[in-house]
GROMACS .gro file of C-alpha atoms in nm:
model
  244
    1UNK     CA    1  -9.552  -4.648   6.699
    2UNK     CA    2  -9.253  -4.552   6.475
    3UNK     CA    3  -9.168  -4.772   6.224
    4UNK     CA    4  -8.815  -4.985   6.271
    5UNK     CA    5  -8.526  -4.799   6.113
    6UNK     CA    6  -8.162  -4.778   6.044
    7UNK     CA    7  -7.910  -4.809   6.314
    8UNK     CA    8  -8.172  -4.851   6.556
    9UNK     CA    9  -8.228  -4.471   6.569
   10UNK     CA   10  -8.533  -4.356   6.728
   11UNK     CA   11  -8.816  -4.096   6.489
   12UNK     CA   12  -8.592  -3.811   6.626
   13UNK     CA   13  -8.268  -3.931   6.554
   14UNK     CA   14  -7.997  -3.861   6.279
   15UNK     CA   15  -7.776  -4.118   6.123
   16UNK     CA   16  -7.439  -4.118   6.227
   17UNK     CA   17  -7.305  -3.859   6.110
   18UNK     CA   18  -6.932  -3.780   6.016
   19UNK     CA   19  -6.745  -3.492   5.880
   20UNK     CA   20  -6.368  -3.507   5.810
   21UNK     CA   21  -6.238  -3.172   5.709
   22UNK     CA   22  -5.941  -3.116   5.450
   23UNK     CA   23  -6.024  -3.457   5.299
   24UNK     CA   24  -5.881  -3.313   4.983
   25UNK     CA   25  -5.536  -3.143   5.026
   26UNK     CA   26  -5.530  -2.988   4.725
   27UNK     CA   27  -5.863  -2.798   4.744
   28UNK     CA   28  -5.852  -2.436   4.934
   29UNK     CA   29  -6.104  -2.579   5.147
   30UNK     CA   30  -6.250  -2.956   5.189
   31UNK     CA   31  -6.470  -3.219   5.379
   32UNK     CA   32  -6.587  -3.568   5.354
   33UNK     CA   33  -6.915  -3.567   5.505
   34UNK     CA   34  -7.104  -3.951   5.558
   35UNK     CA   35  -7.450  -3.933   5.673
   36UNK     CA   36  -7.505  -4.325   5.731
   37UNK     CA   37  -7.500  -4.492   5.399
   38UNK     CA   38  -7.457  -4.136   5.184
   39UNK     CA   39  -7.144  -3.998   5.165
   40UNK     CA   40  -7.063  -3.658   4.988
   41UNK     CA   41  -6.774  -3.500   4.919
   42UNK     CA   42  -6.802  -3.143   4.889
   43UNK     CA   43  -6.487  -2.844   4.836
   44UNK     CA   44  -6.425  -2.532   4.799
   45UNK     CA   45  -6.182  -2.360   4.595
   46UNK     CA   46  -6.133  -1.988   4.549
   47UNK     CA   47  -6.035  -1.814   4.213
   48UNK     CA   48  -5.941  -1.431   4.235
   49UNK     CA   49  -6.219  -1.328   3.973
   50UNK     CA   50  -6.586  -1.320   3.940
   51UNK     CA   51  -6.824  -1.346   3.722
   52UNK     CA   52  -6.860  -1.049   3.465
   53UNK     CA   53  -7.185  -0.900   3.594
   54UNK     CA   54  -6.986  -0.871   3.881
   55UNK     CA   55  -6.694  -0.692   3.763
   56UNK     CA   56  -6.605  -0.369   3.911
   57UNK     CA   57  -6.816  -0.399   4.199
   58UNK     CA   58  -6.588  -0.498   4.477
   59UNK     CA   59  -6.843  -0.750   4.601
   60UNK     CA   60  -6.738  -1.164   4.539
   61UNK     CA   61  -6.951  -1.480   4.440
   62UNK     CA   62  -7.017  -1.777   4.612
   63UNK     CA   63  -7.208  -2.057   4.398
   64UNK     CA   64  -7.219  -2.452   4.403
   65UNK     CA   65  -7.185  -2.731   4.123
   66UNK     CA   66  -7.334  -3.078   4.216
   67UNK     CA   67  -7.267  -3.428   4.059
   68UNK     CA   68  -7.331  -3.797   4.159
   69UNK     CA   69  -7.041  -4.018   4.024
   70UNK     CA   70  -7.147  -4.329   3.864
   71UNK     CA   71  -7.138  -4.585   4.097
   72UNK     CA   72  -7.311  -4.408   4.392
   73UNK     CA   73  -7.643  -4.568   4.325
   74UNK     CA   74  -7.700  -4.943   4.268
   75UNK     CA   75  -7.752  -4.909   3.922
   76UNK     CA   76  -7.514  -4.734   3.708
   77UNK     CA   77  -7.562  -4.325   3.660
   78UNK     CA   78  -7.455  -4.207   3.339
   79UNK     CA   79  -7.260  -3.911   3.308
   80UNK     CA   80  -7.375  -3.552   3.266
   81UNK     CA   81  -7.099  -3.515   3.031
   82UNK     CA   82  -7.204  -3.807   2.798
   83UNK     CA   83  -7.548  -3.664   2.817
   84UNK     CA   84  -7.384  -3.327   2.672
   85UNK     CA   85  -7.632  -3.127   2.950
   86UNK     CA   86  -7.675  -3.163   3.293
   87UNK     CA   87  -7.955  -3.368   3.460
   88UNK     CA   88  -8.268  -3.161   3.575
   89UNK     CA   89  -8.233  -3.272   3.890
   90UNK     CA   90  -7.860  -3.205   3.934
   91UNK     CA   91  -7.941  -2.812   3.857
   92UNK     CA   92  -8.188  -2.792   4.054
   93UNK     CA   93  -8.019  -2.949   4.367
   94UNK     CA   94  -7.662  -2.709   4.266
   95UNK     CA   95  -7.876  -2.404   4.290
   96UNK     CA   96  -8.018  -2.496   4.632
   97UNK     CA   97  -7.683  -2.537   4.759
   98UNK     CA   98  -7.598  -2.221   4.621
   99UNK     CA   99  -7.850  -1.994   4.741
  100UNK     CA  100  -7.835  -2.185   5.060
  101UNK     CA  101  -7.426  -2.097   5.151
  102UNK     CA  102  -7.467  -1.775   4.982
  103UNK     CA  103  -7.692  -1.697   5.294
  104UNK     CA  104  -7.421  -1.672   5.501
  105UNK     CA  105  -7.145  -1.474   5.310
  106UNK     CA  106  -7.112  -1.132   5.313
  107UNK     CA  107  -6.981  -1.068   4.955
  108UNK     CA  108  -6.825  -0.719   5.030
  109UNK     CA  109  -6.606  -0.871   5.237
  110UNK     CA  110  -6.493  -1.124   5.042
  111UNK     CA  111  -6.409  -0.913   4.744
  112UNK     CA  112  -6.382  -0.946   4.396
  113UNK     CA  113  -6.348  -1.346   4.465
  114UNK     CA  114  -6.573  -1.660   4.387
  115UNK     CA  115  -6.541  -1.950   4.601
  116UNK     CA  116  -6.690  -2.248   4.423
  117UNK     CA  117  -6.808  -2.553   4.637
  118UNK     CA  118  -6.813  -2.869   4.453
  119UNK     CA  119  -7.033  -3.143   4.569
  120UNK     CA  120  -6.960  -3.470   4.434
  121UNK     CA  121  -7.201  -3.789   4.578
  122UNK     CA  122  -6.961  -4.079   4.651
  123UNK     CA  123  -7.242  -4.334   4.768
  124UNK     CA  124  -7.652  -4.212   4.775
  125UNK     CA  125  -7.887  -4.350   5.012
  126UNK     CA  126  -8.089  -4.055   5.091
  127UNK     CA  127  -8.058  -3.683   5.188
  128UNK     CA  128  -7.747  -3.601   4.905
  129UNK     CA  129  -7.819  -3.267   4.881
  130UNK     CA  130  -7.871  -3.206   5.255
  131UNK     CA  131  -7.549  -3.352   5.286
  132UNK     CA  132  -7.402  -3.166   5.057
  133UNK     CA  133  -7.510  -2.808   5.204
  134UNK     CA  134  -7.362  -2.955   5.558
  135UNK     CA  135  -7.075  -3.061   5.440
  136UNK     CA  136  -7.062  -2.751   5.179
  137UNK     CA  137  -7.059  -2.538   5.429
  138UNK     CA  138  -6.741  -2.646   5.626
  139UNK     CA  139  -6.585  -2.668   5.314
  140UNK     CA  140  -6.655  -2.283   5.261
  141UNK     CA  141  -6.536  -2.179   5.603
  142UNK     CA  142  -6.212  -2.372   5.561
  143UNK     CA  143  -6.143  -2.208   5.287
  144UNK     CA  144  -6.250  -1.884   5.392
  145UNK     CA  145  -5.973  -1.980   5.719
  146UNK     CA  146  -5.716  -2.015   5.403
  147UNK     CA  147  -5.768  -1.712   5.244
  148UNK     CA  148  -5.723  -1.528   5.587
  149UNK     CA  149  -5.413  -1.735   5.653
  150UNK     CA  150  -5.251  -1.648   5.356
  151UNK     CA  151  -5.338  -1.227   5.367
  152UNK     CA  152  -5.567  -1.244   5.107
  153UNK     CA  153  -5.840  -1.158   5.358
  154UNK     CA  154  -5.832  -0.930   5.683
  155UNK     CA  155  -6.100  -1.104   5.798
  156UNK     CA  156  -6.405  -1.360   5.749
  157UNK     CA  157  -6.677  -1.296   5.496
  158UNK     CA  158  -6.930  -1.515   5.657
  159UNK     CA  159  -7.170  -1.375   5.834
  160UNK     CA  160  -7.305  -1.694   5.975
  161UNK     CA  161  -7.371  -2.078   5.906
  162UNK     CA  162  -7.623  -2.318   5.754
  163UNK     CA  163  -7.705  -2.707   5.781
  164UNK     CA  164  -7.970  -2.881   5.677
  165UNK     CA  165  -8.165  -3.196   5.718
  166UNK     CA  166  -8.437  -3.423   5.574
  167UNK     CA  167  -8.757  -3.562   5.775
  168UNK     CA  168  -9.072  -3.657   5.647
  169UNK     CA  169  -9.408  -3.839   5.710
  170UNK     CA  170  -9.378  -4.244   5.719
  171UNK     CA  171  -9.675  -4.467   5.791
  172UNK     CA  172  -9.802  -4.139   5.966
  173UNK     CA  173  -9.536  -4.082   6.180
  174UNK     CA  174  -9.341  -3.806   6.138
  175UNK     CA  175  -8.929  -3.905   6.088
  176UNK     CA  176  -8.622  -3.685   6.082
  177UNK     CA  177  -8.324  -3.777   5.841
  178UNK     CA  178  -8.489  -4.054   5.600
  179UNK     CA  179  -8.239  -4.261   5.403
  180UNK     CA  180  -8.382  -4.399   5.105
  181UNK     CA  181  -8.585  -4.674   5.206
  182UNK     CA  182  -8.801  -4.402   5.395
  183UNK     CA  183  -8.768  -4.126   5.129
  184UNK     CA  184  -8.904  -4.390   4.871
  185UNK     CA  185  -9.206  -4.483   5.073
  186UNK     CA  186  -9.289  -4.124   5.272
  187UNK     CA  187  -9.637  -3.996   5.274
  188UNK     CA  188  -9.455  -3.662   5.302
  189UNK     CA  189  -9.113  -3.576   5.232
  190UNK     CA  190  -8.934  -3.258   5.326
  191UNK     CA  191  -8.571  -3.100   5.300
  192UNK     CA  192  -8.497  -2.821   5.551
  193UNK     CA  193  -8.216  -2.566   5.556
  194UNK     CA  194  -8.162  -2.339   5.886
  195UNK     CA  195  -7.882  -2.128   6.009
  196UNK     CA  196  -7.718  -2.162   6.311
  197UNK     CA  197  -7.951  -1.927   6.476
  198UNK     CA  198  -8.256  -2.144   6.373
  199UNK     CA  199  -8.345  -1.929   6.079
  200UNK     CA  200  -8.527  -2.087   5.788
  201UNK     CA  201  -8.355  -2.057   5.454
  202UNK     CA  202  -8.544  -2.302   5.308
  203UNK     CA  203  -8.866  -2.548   5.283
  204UNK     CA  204  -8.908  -2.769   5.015
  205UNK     CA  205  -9.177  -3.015   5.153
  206UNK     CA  206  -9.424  -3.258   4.884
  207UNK     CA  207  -9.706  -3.475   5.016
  208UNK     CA  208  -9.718  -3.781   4.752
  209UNK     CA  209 -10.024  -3.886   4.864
  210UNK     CA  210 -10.173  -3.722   5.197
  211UNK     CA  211 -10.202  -3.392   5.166
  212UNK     CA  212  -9.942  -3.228   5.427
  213UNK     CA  213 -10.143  -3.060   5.749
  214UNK     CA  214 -10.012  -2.770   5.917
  215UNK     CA  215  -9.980  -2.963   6.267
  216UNK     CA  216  -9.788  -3.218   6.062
  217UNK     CA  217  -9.576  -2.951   5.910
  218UNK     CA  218  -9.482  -2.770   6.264
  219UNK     CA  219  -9.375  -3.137   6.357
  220UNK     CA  220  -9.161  -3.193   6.067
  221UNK     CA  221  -8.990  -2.832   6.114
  222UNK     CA  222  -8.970  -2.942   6.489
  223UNK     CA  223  -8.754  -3.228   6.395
  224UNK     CA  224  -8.536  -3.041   6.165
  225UNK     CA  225  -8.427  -2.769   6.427
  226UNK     CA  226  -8.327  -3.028   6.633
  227UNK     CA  227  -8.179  -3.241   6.399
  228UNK     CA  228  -8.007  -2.918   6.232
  229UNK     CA  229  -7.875  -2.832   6.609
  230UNK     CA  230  -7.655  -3.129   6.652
  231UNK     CA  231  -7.552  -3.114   6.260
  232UNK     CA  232  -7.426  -2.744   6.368
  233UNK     CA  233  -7.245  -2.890   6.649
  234UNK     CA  234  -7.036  -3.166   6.434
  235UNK     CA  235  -6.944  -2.885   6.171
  236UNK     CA  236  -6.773  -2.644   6.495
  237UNK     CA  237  -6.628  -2.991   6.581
  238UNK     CA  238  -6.512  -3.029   6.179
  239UNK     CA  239  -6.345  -2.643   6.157
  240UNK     CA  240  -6.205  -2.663   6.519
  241UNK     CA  241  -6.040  -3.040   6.458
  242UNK     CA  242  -5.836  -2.896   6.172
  243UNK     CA  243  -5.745  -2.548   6.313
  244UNK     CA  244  -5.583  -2.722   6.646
   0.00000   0.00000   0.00000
């Protein structure tokens, strides 16, 4: 029997989600995405250089910073910047989100560009860096819509999309999109990013206590395609709202 959970969502079942593109005017490309309690906002701004290993080639860059302000966790979060490095954990998360979006760019095509997609957490409670990919990712086609509006490109660099999605193993039952009271207490807990075609980018699964079968793991990836499915379908529904 699956354990209660938030919203009254069934083992299956995402939070509701919401994405609201262009949240930030000023950014080439922008959206707010909330995933229950978490709430991310990631853009994407284009700068008409790359970096110097890159120079001459003809082919652009696409990477990803990640912060969590403050006050988005009960207790207060000190500042990378006070710090005078950045958190282990914020690297390692900003690289994910990197190589994640950079699946779906072709960087011929986008030319000697970066695009840099900033994900700041406004409120964590759970999934932040799934959220942030999601949400990254509309950012990046928005912008990539921009550059094409304004004849800086002939035509898009992307190639395809990405999402992705948390589950893991609770009490023995296997969970899609845990917020933190889940994540906290999971057996087994598991971030997935897909394409749009249902292509794995990415596993990054950890059993804290139980080790993590391979039935239990083709369950878990189970619930991420379809969770990943319908987070595909509210992105389309993000780019479309702000192109009509």
């Amino acid at each position: 029997m699956s354990p209660e959970r938030s919203y009254g969502r069934g083992a299956d079942q995402l939070r509701p989600t919401v994405i609201e593109p262009g949240f930030v005017r000023t950014a080439t490309g922008s959206a707010l995405i909330s995933v229950g309690e978490t709430r991310v906002i990631c853009t994407a701004s284009a700068q008409e250089s790359v970096p110097r290993w890159l120079a001459g080639s003809g082919r652009g860059w696409v990477t990803a910073e990640y912060g969590m302000l403050p006050a988005s966790t009960g207790e207060r979060k000190q500042r990378d910047i006070s710090k005078g490095r950045l958190d282990g954990r914020s690297v390692e998360i900003q690289r994910l989100i990197g190589r994640s979006l950079r699946v779906a760019v072709d960087f011929k095509a986008l030319g000697e560009r970066s695009i840099y997609v900033d994900c700041d957490v406004l409120q964590a409670d759970g999934g932040t860096r799934c959220a942030a990919i999601t949400g990254g990712m509309v950012a990046l086609r928005l912008a990539c819509q921009k550059l094409m509006q304004d004849g800086l490109l002939e035509s898009s660099p992307l190639s395809g999309t990405v999402a992705a999605v948390s589950c893991g193993m609770v009490d023995g039952v296997a969970l899609l999109d845990l917020d933190y009271s889940e994540d906290s207490t999971a057996e087994v807990d598991a971030n997935v990013v897909m394409t749009g075609e249902g292509g794995l980018v990415e596993v990054q699964a950890t059993a804290e206590r139980t080790p993590l079968s391979r039935a239990h793991l083709d369950e878990l990836l189970g619930l991420a395609g379809k969770g990943i499915d319908e987070l595909r379908e509210l992105q389309e529904q993000a780019v479309a709202a702000l192109a009509s």
